[in-house]
GROMACS .gro file of N, CA and C in nm:
model
  513
    1UNK      N    1   0.110  -0.158  -0.007
    1UNK     CA    2  -0.013  -0.041   0.064
    1UNK      C    3   0.070   0.072   0.015
    2UNK      N    4   0.180   0.138   0.067
    2UNK     CA    5   0.279   0.252   0.109
    2UNK      C    6   0.360   0.281  -0.053
    3UNK      N    7   0.415   0.135  -0.167
    3UNK     CA    8   0.487   0.130  -0.194
    3UNK      C    9   0.370   0.233  -0.431
    4UNK      N   10   0.301   0.196  -0.365
    4UNK     CA   11   0.164   0.207  -0.468
    4UNK      C   12   0.204   0.410  -0.473
    5UNK      N   13   0.109   0.476  -0.303
    5UNK     CA   14   0.144   0.568  -0.336
    5UNK      C   15   0.225   0.643  -0.349
    6UNK      N   16   0.387   0.575  -0.305
    6UNK     CA   17   0.496   0.648  -0.335
    6UNK      C   18   0.464   0.658  -0.449
    7UNK      N   19   0.439   0.573  -0.559
    7UNK     CA   20   0.493   0.547  -0.692
    7UNK      C   21   0.420   0.651  -0.779
    8UNK      N   22   0.242   0.652  -0.722
    8UNK     CA   23   0.155   0.742  -0.758
    8UNK      C   24   0.203   0.893  -0.733
    9UNK      N   25   0.203   0.916  -0.548
    9UNK     CA   26   0.340   1.101  -0.573
    9UNK      C   27   0.409   1.058  -0.628
   10UNK      N   28   0.515   1.022  -0.683
   10UNK     CA   29   0.611   0.992  -0.814
   10UNK      C   30   0.599   1.040  -0.875
   11UNK      N   31   0.474   0.999  -0.990
   11UNK     CA   32   0.440   1.031  -1.127
   11UNK      C   33   0.383   1.119  -1.116
   12UNK      N   34   0.264   1.152  -1.044
   12UNK     CA   35   0.298   1.289  -0.958
   12UNK      C   36   0.305   1.478  -0.978
   13UNK      N   37   0.475   1.395  -0.883
   13UNK     CA   38   0.525   1.529  -0.907
   13UNK      C   39   0.623   1.561  -1.049
   14UNK      N   40   0.601   1.406  -1.109
   14UNK     CA   41   0.680   1.403  -1.280
   14UNK      C   42   0.603   1.470  -1.366
   15UNK      N   43   0.503   1.479  -1.317
   15UNK     CA   44   0.379   1.523  -1.473
   15UNK      C   45   0.368   1.679  -1.430
   16UNK      N   46   0.378   1.697  -1.327
   16UNK     CA   47   0.380   1.863  -1.280
   16UNK      C   48   0.485   1.934  -1.357
   17UNK      N   49   0.606   1.840  -1.286
   17UNK     CA   50   0.731   1.908  -1.295
   17UNK      C   51   0.763   1.940  -1.433
   18UNK      N   52   0.717   1.812  -1.531
   18UNK     CA   53   0.643   1.810  -1.648
   18UNK      C   54   0.542   1.945  -1.715
   19UNK      N   55   0.482   1.901  -1.668
   19UNK     CA   56   0.404   2.063  -1.718
   19UNK      C   57   0.476   2.169  -1.674
   20UNK      N   58   0.524   2.172  -1.644
   20UNK     CA   59   0.518   2.347  -1.561
   20UNK      C   60   0.651   2.335  -1.702
   21UNK      N   61   0.773   2.245  -1.702
   21UNK     CA   62   0.855   2.307  -1.816
   21UNK      C   63   0.837   2.288  -1.950
   22UNK      N   64   0.704   2.242  -2.052
   22UNK     CA   65   0.678   2.225  -2.114
   22UNK      C   66   0.608   2.407  -2.138
   23UNK      N   67   0.526   2.419  -2.042
   23UNK     CA   68   0.433   2.614  -2.028
   23UNK      C   69   0.538   2.669  -2.044
   24UNK      N   70   0.647   2.698  -1.944
   24UNK     CA   71   0.782   2.776  -1.948
   24UNK      C   72   0.820   2.809  -2.074
   25UNK      N   73   0.897   2.653  -2.169
   25UNK     CA   74   0.929   2.692  -2.299
   25UNK      C   75   0.852   2.717  -2.420
   26UNK      N   76   0.721   2.700  -2.388
   26UNK     CA   77   0.616   2.705  -2.487
   26UNK      C   78   0.615   2.859  -2.537
   27UNK      N   79   0.682   2.995  -2.434
   27UNK     CA   80   0.654   3.123  -2.492
   27UNK      C   81   0.531   3.178  -2.392
   28UNK      N   82   0.373   3.245  -2.464
   28UNK     CA   83   0.296   3.285  -2.363
   28UNK      C   84   0.219   3.393  -2.588
   29UNK      N   85   0.083   3.416  -2.552
   29UNK     CA   86   0.016   3.426  -2.605
   29UNK      C   87  -0.081   3.528  -2.650
   30UNK      N   88  -0.075   3.664  -2.639
   30UNK     CA   89  -0.199   3.731  -2.643
   30UNK      C   90  -0.322   3.687  -2.657
   31UNK      N   91  -0.424   3.752  -2.599
   31UNK     CA   92  -0.544   3.670  -2.657
   31UNK      C   93  -0.568   3.721  -2.801
   32UNK      N   94  -0.496   3.873  -2.846
   32UNK     CA   95  -0.581   3.805  -2.962
   32UNK      C   96  -0.477   3.820  -3.165
   33UNK      N   97  -0.383   3.694  -3.017
   33UNK     CA   98  -0.274   3.611  -3.111
   33UNK      C   99  -0.328   3.453  -3.163
   34UNK      N  100  -0.284   3.433  -3.289
   34UNK     CA  101  -0.329   3.332  -3.308
   34UNK      C  102  -0.248   3.203  -3.233
   35UNK      N  103  -0.369   3.047  -3.191
   35UNK     CA  104  -0.281   2.965  -3.131
   35UNK      C  105  -0.116   2.898  -3.255
   36UNK      N  106  -0.180   2.919  -3.351
   36UNK     CA  107  -0.110   2.781  -3.425
   36UNK      C  108   0.040   2.924  -3.445
   37UNK      N  109   0.043   3.044  -3.415
   37UNK     CA  110   0.134   3.113  -3.433
   37UNK      C  111   0.114   3.192  -3.563
   38UNK      N  112   0.037   3.202  -3.654
   38UNK     CA  113   0.041   3.199  -3.765
   38UNK      C  114  -0.010   3.378  -3.798
   39UNK      N  115   0.037   3.453  -3.852
   39UNK     CA  116   0.078   3.572  -3.835
   39UNK      C  117  -0.017   3.713  -3.906
   40UNK      N  118  -0.101   3.599  -4.081
   40UNK     CA  119  -0.146   3.681  -4.072
   40UNK      C  120  -0.306   3.704  -4.037
   41UNK      N  121  -0.324   3.766  -4.097
   41UNK     CA  122  -0.452   3.861  -3.997
   41UNK      C  123  -0.593   3.809  -4.025
   42UNK      N  124  -0.723   3.783  -4.006
   42UNK     CA  125  -0.838   3.748  -4.048
   42UNK      C  126  -0.890   3.821  -4.106
   43UNK      N  127  -1.018   3.695  -4.201
   43UNK     CA  128  -1.057   3.814  -4.352
   43UNK      C  129  -1.108   3.932  -4.303
   44UNK      N  130  -1.232   3.935  -4.161
   44UNK     CA  131  -1.243   4.079  -4.110
   44UNK      C  132  -1.169   4.230  -4.142
   45UNK      N  133  -1.023   4.159  -4.115
   45UNK     CA  134  -0.917   4.228  -4.001
   45UNK      C  135  -0.857   4.284  -4.178
   46UNK      N  136  -0.863   4.220  -4.295
   46UNK     CA  137  -0.822   4.250  -4.355
   46UNK      C  138  -0.895   4.258  -4.454
   47UNK      N  139  -1.002   4.244  -4.474
   47UNK     CA  140  -1.129   4.381  -4.525
   47UNK      C  141  -1.114   4.469  -4.495
   48UNK      N  142  -1.063   4.523  -4.364
   48UNK     CA  143  -1.040   4.642  -4.309
   48UNK      C  144  -0.984   4.728  -4.364
   49UNK      N  145  -0.854   4.696  -4.377
   49UNK     CA  146  -0.698   4.728  -4.495
   49UNK      C  147  -0.754   4.699  -4.563
   50UNK      N  148  -0.813   4.640  -4.649
   50UNK     CA  149  -0.824   4.684  -4.824
   50UNK      C  150  -0.946   4.851  -4.813
   51UNK      N  151  -1.080   4.774  -4.758
   51UNK     CA  152  -1.160   4.915  -4.767
   51UNK      C  153  -1.073   5.086  -4.716
   52UNK      N  154  -0.929   5.087  -4.631
   52UNK     CA  155  -0.857   5.187  -4.606
   52UNK      C  156  -0.785   5.199  -4.666
   53UNK      N  157  -0.747   5.079  -4.733
   53UNK     CA  158  -0.669   5.167  -4.866
   53UNK      C  159  -0.711   5.267  -4.917
   54UNK      N  160  -0.856   5.175  -5.021
   54UNK     CA  161  -0.948   5.198  -5.130
   54UNK      C  162  -0.973   5.413  -5.034
   55UNK      N  163  -1.040   5.390  -4.970
   55UNK     CA  164  -1.013   5.510  -4.872
   55UNK      C  165  -0.889   5.605  -4.878
   56UNK      N  166  -0.843   5.566  -4.853
   56UNK     CA  167  -0.680   5.644  -4.901
   56UNK      C  168  -0.659   5.692  -5.050
   57UNK      N  169  -0.734   5.601  -5.166
   57UNK     CA  170  -0.675   5.595  -5.265
   57UNK      C  171  -0.606   5.561  -5.319
   58UNK      N  172  -0.578   5.439  -5.270
   58UNK     CA  173  -0.443   5.352  -5.302
   58UNK      C  174  -0.500   5.277  -5.389
   59UNK      N  175  -0.537   5.316  -5.477
   59UNK     CA  176  -0.687   5.161  -5.546
   59UNK      C  177  -0.561   5.012  -5.644
   60UNK      N  178  -0.448   5.091  -5.659
   60UNK     CA  179  -0.365   4.901  -5.703
   60UNK      C  180  -0.362   4.869  -5.563
   61UNK      N  181  -0.318   4.874  -5.508
   61UNK     CA  182  -0.242   4.846  -5.350
   61UNK      C  183  -0.413   4.718  -5.261
   62UNK      N  184  -0.570   4.805  -5.319
   62UNK     CA  185  -0.642   4.771  -5.258
   62UNK      C  186  -0.719   4.660  -5.294
   63UNK      N  187  -0.703   4.687  -5.433
   63UNK     CA  188  -0.729   4.610  -5.540
   63UNK      C  189  -0.611   4.437  -5.484
   64UNK      N  190  -0.499   4.420  -5.449
   64UNK     CA  191  -0.454   4.356  -5.469
   64UNK      C  192  -0.412   4.301  -5.321
   65UNK      N  193  -0.488   4.364  -5.230
   65UNK     CA  194  -0.510   4.324  -5.161
   65UNK      C  195  -0.636   4.253  -5.077
   66UNK      N  196  -0.780   4.289  -5.222
   66UNK     CA  197  -0.875   4.249  -5.242
   66UNK      C  198  -0.873   4.087  -5.276
   67UNK      N  199  -0.767   4.068  -5.340
   67UNK     CA  200  -0.739   3.941  -5.417
   67UNK      C  201  -0.650   3.877  -5.350
   68UNK      N  202  -0.552   3.921  -5.290
   68UNK     CA  203  -0.514   3.826  -5.122
   68UNK      C  204  -0.672   3.739  -5.094
   69UNK      N  205  -0.805   3.828  -5.072
   69UNK     CA  206  -0.894   3.802  -4.939
   69UNK      C  207  -0.966   3.676  -5.040
   70UNK      N  208  -0.955   3.685  -5.178
   70UNK     CA  209  -1.048   3.610  -5.275
   70UNK      C  210  -0.989   3.499  -5.363
   71UNK      N  211  -0.823   3.495  -5.271
   71UNK     CA  212  -0.719   3.343  -5.307
   71UNK      C  213  -0.793   3.244  -5.192
   72UNK      N  214  -0.793   3.320  -5.049
   72UNK     CA  215  -0.825   3.256  -4.991
   72UNK      C  216  -1.004   3.183  -4.943
   73UNK      N  217  -1.065   3.304  -4.993
   73UNK     CA  218  -1.207   3.271  -5.041
   73UNK      C  219  -1.294   3.340  -5.139
   74UNK      N  220  -1.232   3.214  -5.209
   74UNK     CA  221  -1.269   3.309  -5.378
   74UNK      C  222  -1.443   3.340  -5.349
   75UNK      N  223  -1.510   3.315  -5.264
   75UNK     CA  224  -1.659   3.415  -5.318
   75UNK      C  225  -1.683   3.475  -5.127
   76UNK      N  226  -1.596   3.495  -5.187
   76UNK     CA  227  -1.617   3.647  -5.062
   76UNK      C  228  -1.671   3.754  -5.110
   77UNK      N  229  -1.787   3.804  -5.046
   77UNK     CA  230  -1.898   3.874  -5.078
   77UNK      C  231  -1.805   4.034  -5.112
   78UNK      N  232  -1.831   4.060  -4.984
   78UNK     CA  233  -1.730   4.208  -4.976
   78UNK      C  234  -1.578   4.193  -5.042
   79UNK      N  235  -1.514   4.139  -5.068
   79UNK     CA  236  -1.410   4.132  -5.132
   79UNK      C  237  -1.473   4.163  -5.292
   80UNK      N  238  -1.525   4.070  -5.355
   80UNK     CA  239  -1.552   4.057  -5.473
   80UNK      C  240  -1.651   4.183  -5.519
   81UNK      N  241  -1.685   4.256  -5.476
   81UNK     CA  242  -1.783   4.361  -5.472
   81UNK      C  243  -1.718   4.492  -5.472
   82UNK      N  244  -1.583   4.535  -5.325
   82UNK     CA  245  -1.520   4.656  -5.391
   82UNK      C  246  -1.385   4.600  -5.421
   83UNK      N  247  -1.330   4.532  -5.476
   83UNK     CA  248  -1.217   4.495  -5.618
   83UNK      C  249  -1.299   4.520  -5.684
   84UNK      N  250  -1.478   4.542  -5.779
   84UNK     CA  251  -1.506   4.541  -5.904
   84UNK      C  252  -1.524   4.722  -5.867
   85UNK      N  253  -1.580   4.740  -5.749
   85UNK     CA  254  -1.577   4.916  -5.692
   85UNK      C  255  -1.450   4.939  -5.728
   86UNK      N  256  -1.321   4.925  -5.719
   86UNK     CA  257  -1.204   4.942  -5.710
   86UNK      C  258  -1.197   4.957  -5.841
   87UNK      N  259  -1.228   4.879  -5.962
   87UNK     CA  260  -1.199   4.859  -6.053
   87UNK      C  261  -1.306   4.959  -6.145
   88UNK      N  262  -1.378   4.963  -6.121
   88UNK     CA  263  -1.478   5.045  -6.221
   88UNK      C  264  -1.419   5.235  -6.158
   89UNK      N  265  -1.417   5.264  -6.025
   89UNK     CA  266  -1.296   5.386  -6.043
   89UNK      C  267  -1.229   5.424  -6.099
   90UNK      N  268  -1.133   5.293  -6.143
   90UNK     CA  269  -0.966   5.320  -6.141
   90UNK      C  270  -1.060   5.259  -6.361
   91UNK      N  271  -1.125   5.338  -6.402
   91UNK     CA  272  -1.192   5.362  -6.503
   91UNK      C  273  -1.192   5.168  -6.588
   92UNK      N  274  -1.168   5.099  -6.568
   92UNK     CA  275  -1.192   4.952  -6.608
   92UNK      C  276  -1.366   4.913  -6.556
   93UNK      N  277  -1.424   4.932  -6.567
   93UNK     CA  278  -1.487   4.961  -6.542
   93UNK      C  279  -1.549   4.805  -6.571
   94UNK      N  280  -1.600   4.745  -6.736
   94UNK     CA  281  -1.631   4.624  -6.752
   94UNK      C  282  -1.573   4.526  -6.662
   95UNK      N  283  -1.443   4.480  -6.665
   95UNK     CA  284  -1.337   4.387  -6.511
   95UNK      C  285  -1.435   4.421  -6.399
   96UNK      N  286  -1.493   4.593  -6.416
   96UNK     CA  287  -1.511   4.609  -6.299
   96UNK      C  288  -1.653   4.522  -6.288
   97UNK      N  289  -1.761   4.529  -6.337
   97UNK     CA  290  -1.890   4.469  -6.368
   97UNK      C  291  -1.832   4.323  -6.329
   98UNK      N  292  -1.809   4.235  -6.393
   98UNK     CA  293  -1.752   4.170  -6.384
   98UNK      C  294  -1.728   4.052  -6.242
   99UNK      N  295  -1.680   4.115  -6.135
   99UNK     CA  296  -1.711   4.122  -6.036
   99UNK      C  297  -1.776   4.145  -5.955
  100UNK      N  298  -1.845   4.277  -5.942
  100UNK     CA  299  -1.997   4.256  -5.919
  100UNK      C  300  -2.096   4.175  -5.956
  101UNK      N  301  -2.074   4.120  -6.062
  101UNK     CA  302  -2.147   3.963  -6.172
  101UNK      C  303  -2.160   3.871  -6.041
  102UNK      N  304  -2.020   3.866  -6.062
  102UNK     CA  305  -2.006   3.736  -5.911
  102UNK      C  306  -2.067   3.737  -5.777
  103UNK      N  307  -2.060   3.927  -5.713
  103UNK     CA  308  -2.058   3.913  -5.619
  103UNK      C  309  -2.292   3.883  -5.551
  104UNK      N  310  -2.346   3.939  -5.679
  104UNK     CA  311  -2.511   3.936  -5.729
  104UNK      C  312  -2.479   3.738  -5.744
  105UNK      N  313  -2.403   3.679  -5.818
  105UNK     CA  314  -2.424   3.590  -5.844
  105UNK      C  315  -2.446   3.512  -5.644
  106UNK      N  316  -2.340   3.505  -5.626
  106UNK     CA  317  -2.347   3.450  -5.495
  106UNK      C  318  -2.448   3.554  -5.349
  107UNK      N  319  -2.511   3.594  -5.383
  107UNK     CA  320  -2.535   3.712  -5.299
  107UNK      C  321  -2.684   3.832  -5.404
  108UNK      N  322  -2.761   3.776  -5.450
  108UNK     CA  323  -2.836   3.866  -5.471
  108UNK      C  324  -2.904   3.944  -5.426
  109UNK      N  325  -2.856   3.986  -5.238
  109UNK     CA  326  -2.940   4.008  -5.238
  109UNK      C  327  -2.870   4.146  -5.098
  110UNK      N  328  -2.715   4.121  -5.191
  110UNK     CA  329  -2.600   4.263  -5.101
  110UNK      C  330  -2.627   4.343  -5.218
  111UNK      N  331  -2.718   4.493  -5.078
  111UNK     CA  332  -2.750   4.569  -5.131
  111UNK      C  333  -2.612   4.691  -5.257
  112UNK      N  334  -2.496   4.642  -5.180
  112UNK     CA  335  -2.351   4.754  -5.249
  112UNK      C  336  -2.326   4.659  -5.395
  113UNK      N  337  -2.420   4.605  -5.379
  113UNK     CA  338  -2.279   4.525  -5.572
  113UNK      C  339  -2.385   4.612  -5.609
  114UNK      N  340  -2.535   4.619  -5.598
  114UNK     CA  341  -2.650   4.653  -5.668
  114UNK      C  342  -2.636   4.807  -5.713
  115UNK      N  343  -2.602   4.850  -5.629
  115UNK     CA  344  -2.537   5.022  -5.563
  115UNK      C  345  -2.399   5.012  -5.695
  116UNK      N  346  -2.370   4.968  -5.684
  116UNK     CA  347  -2.219   5.008  -5.794
  116UNK      C  348  -2.258   4.934  -5.901
  117UNK      N  349  -2.330   4.875  -5.905
  117UNK     CA  350  -2.391   4.794  -6.093
  117UNK      C  351  -2.452   4.935  -6.110
  118UNK      N  352  -2.540   4.967  -6.066
  118UNK     CA  353  -2.616   5.129  -6.099
  118UNK      C  354  -2.536   5.209  -6.180
  119UNK      N  355  -2.449   5.257  -6.059
  119UNK     CA  356  -2.344   5.357  -6.080
  119UNK      C  357  -2.300   5.342  -6.212
  120UNK      N  358  -2.228   5.234  -6.250
  120UNK     CA  359  -2.177   5.213  -6.397
  120UNK      C  360  -2.273   5.201  -6.458
  121UNK      N  361  -2.374   5.071  -6.480
  121UNK     CA  362  -2.448   5.125  -6.573
  121UNK      C  363  -2.499   5.215  -6.610
  122UNK      N  364  -2.519   5.366  -6.523
  122UNK     CA  365  -2.539   5.505  -6.566
  122UNK      C  366  -2.490   5.569  -6.633
  123UNK      N  367  -2.263   5.539  -6.554
  123UNK     CA  368  -2.199   5.582  -6.631
  123UNK      C  369  -2.204   5.569  -6.721
  124UNK      N  370  -2.223   5.409  -6.772
  124UNK     CA  371  -2.178   5.368  -6.983
  124UNK      C  372  -2.340   5.405  -7.017
  125UNK      N  373  -2.416   5.469  -6.965
  125UNK     CA  374  -2.489   5.492  -7.024
  125UNK      C  375  -2.646   5.388  -7.070
  126UNK      N  376  -2.639   5.287  -7.029
  126UNK     CA  377  -2.692   5.175  -6.959
  126UNK      C  378  -2.774   5.193  -6.861
  127UNK      N  379  -2.940   5.315  -6.900
  127UNK     CA  380  -3.025   5.317  -6.820
  127UNK      C  381  -3.092   5.202  -6.760
  128UNK      N  382  -3.140   5.161  -6.891
  128UNK     CA  383  -3.252   5.057  -6.854
  128UNK      C  384  -3.170   5.002  -6.708
  129UNK      N  385  -3.060   4.938  -6.707
  129UNK     CA  386  -3.004   4.855  -6.626
  129UNK      C  387  -3.012   4.919  -6.572
  130UNK      N  388  -2.923   5.063  -6.531
  130UNK     CA  389  -2.987   5.093  -6.399
  130UNK      C  390  -3.068   5.102  -6.334
  131UNK      N  391  -3.099   5.111  -6.395
  131UNK     CA  392  -3.310   5.163  -6.362
  131UNK      C  393  -3.325   5.019  -6.266
  132UNK      N  394  -3.315   4.898  -6.352
  132UNK     CA  395  -3.331   4.772  -6.302
  132UNK      C  396  -3.263   4.694  -6.199
  133UNK      N  397  -3.157   4.747  -6.208
  133UNK     CA  398  -3.044   4.783  -6.064
  133UNK      C  399  -3.115   4.849  -5.967
  134UNK      N  400  -3.197   4.957  -5.951
  134UNK     CA  401  -3.293   5.096  -5.886
  134UNK      C  402  -3.395   4.982  -5.828
  135UNK      N  403  -3.462   4.863  -5.950
  135UNK     CA  404  -3.586   4.822  -5.900
  135UNK      C  405  -3.559   4.714  -5.801
  136UNK      N  406  -3.452   4.629  -5.793
  136UNK     CA  407  -3.385   4.518  -5.728
  136UNK      C  408  -3.347   4.592  -5.576
  137UNK      N  409  -3.262   4.754  -5.593
  137UNK     CA  410  -3.267   4.791  -5.425
  137UNK      C  411  -3.439   4.826  -5.353
  138UNK      N  412  -3.479   4.826  -5.451
  138UNK     CA  413  -3.612   4.894  -5.381
  138UNK      C  414  -3.713   4.738  -5.349
  139UNK      N  415  -3.656   4.655  -5.299
  139UNK     CA  416  -3.660   4.474  -5.256
  139UNK      C  417  -3.542   4.471  -5.166
  140UNK      N  418  -3.461   4.576  -5.120
  140UNK     CA  419  -3.350   4.514  -5.072
  140UNK      C  420  -3.368   4.584  -4.935
  141UNK      N  421  -3.258   4.610  -4.856
  141UNK     CA  422  -3.232   4.599  -4.757
  141UNK      C  423  -3.083   4.741  -4.682
  142UNK      N  424  -3.203   4.874  -4.747
  142UNK     CA  425  -2.995   4.947  -4.833
  142UNK      C  426  -3.018   5.021  -4.694
  143UNK      N  427  -2.828   5.001  -4.687
  143UNK     CA  428  -2.740   5.045  -4.615
  143UNK      C  429  -2.781   5.236  -4.600
  144UNK      N  430  -2.807   5.258  -4.450
  144UNK     CA  431  -2.776   5.451  -4.484
  144UNK      C  432  -2.747   5.486  -4.528
  145UNK      N  433  -2.572   5.440  -4.536
  145UNK     CA  434  -2.455   5.526  -4.584
  145UNK      C  435  -2.518   5.538  -4.775
  146UNK      N  436  -2.571   5.469  -4.843
  146UNK     CA  437  -2.563   5.447  -4.925
  146UNK      C  438  -2.734   5.503  -5.029
  147UNK      N  439  -2.833   5.501  -4.889
  147UNK     CA  440  -2.939   5.630  -4.970
  147UNK      C  441  -2.935   5.716  -5.056
  148UNK      N  442  -2.762   5.840  -4.952
  148UNK     CA  443  -2.835   5.931  -5.037
  148UNK      C  444  -2.761   5.926  -5.256
  149UNK      N  445  -2.679   5.898  -5.200
  149UNK     CA  446  -2.600   5.810  -5.344
  149UNK      C  447  -2.758   5.730  -5.401
  150UNK      N  448  -2.830   5.712  -5.357
  150UNK     CA  449  -2.911   5.639  -5.420
  150UNK      C  450  -2.975   5.711  -5.447
  151UNK      N  451  -3.020   5.882  -5.350
  151UNK     CA  452  -3.107   5.886  -5.375
  151UNK      C  453  -3.080   6.070  -5.534
  152UNK      N  454  -2.916   6.100  -5.561
  152UNK     CA  455  -2.929   6.116  -5.636
  152UNK      C  456  -2.919   6.029  -5.833
  153UNK      N  457  -2.844   5.933  -5.783
  153UNK     CA  458  -2.901   5.819  -5.931
  153UNK      C  459  -3.035   5.807  -5.959
  154UNK      N  460  -3.136   5.798  -5.833
  154UNK     CA  461  -3.278   5.795  -5.888
  154UNK      C  462  -3.320   5.897  -5.972
  155UNK      N  463  -3.294   6.050  -5.904
  155UNK     CA  464  -3.262   6.202  -5.999
  155UNK      C  465  -3.237   6.126  -6.148
  156UNK      N  466  -3.077   6.142  -6.145
  156UNK     CA  467  -3.017   6.092  -6.245
  156UNK      C  468  -3.098   6.033  -6.372
  157UNK      N  469  -3.158   5.948  -6.275
  157UNK     CA  470  -3.230   5.816  -6.424
  157UNK      C  471  -3.421   5.885  -6.470
  158UNK      N  472  -3.427   5.954  -6.335
  158UNK     CA  473  -3.528   6.020  -6.427
  158UNK      C  474  -3.517   6.103  -6.515
  159UNK      N  475  -3.408   6.171  -6.505
  159UNK     CA  476  -3.435   6.249  -6.611
  159UNK      C  477  -3.447   6.163  -6.729
  160UNK      N  478  -3.461   6.259  -6.919
  160UNK     CA  479  -3.513   6.191  -7.066
  160UNK      C  480  -3.403   6.129  -7.030
  161UNK      N  481  -3.481   5.955  -7.078
  161UNK     CA  482  -3.318   5.874  -7.130
  161UNK      C  483  -3.246   5.943  -7.285
  162UNK      N  484  -3.340   6.094  -7.365
  162UNK     CA  485  -3.257   6.151  -7.449
  162UNK      C  486  -3.120   6.214  -7.389
  163UNK      N  487  -3.110   6.278  -7.255
  163UNK     CA  488  -3.022   6.367  -7.257
  163UNK      C  489  -2.897   6.232  -7.224
  164UNK      N  490  -2.773   6.263  -7.246
  164UNK     CA  491  -2.668   6.173  -7.243
  164UNK      C  492  -2.648   6.119  -7.064
  165UNK      N  493  -2.561   6.058  -6.988
  165UNK     CA  494  -2.538   6.020  -6.873
  165UNK      C  495  -2.465   6.081  -6.827
  166UNK      N  496  -2.497   6.117  -6.708
  166UNK     CA  497  -2.329   6.195  -6.681
  166UNK      C  498  -2.205   6.107  -6.687
  167UNK      N  499  -2.094   6.220  -6.687
  167UNK     CA  500  -1.929   6.139  -6.734
  167UNK      C  501  -1.825   6.116  -6.588
  168UNK      N  502  -1.962   6.169  -6.451
  168UNK     CA  503  -1.827   6.100  -6.326
  168UNK      C  504  -1.937   6.019  -6.288
  169UNK      N  505  -1.814   5.930  -6.223
  169UNK     CA  506  -1.852   5.813  -6.140
  169UNK      C  507  -1.894   5.873  -5.983
  170UNK      N  508  -1.960   5.849  -5.919
  170UNK     CA  509  -1.915   5.876  -5.762
  170UNK      C  510  -1.898   5.788  -5.701
  171UNK      N  511  -1.821   5.841  -5.598
  171UNK     CA  512  -1.776   5.685  -5.474
  171UNK      C  513  -1.727   5.746  -5.298
   0.00000   0.00000   0.00000
């Protein structure tokens, strides 16, 4: 009985010591660091970084940032939408519309993609398609930040079709 108790105590002491040594050798990790040591940003943080680049007018860097997100998640709705919008803003409208079309295919109820498509169509003189996008938006919950943009777009599209489409993109 004593022999068994001594062996159990010895095993517990060795296990506790090994645990302490392992913990000390492992280092520390802050609450916002990953357990694997991966230094890549999470998708949400990466998208915020992309949007920040875009808002600072660094369109090429923003597009490359969105590419990184899409490499990891090819159907990321926000990356598809805002990469498309960045391309449109840099006058690559057809390429941008391709990404917006992909975004709508992923989620037809994502209003940002419809807003950007409506603006691009209006700027290309494709007024019926722009109006169709606005009609689609009527069925969706539009973010408050986009309501002013849409109001101006609606005014532009309410004008007689024979007048030329505005030449500037809103952004």
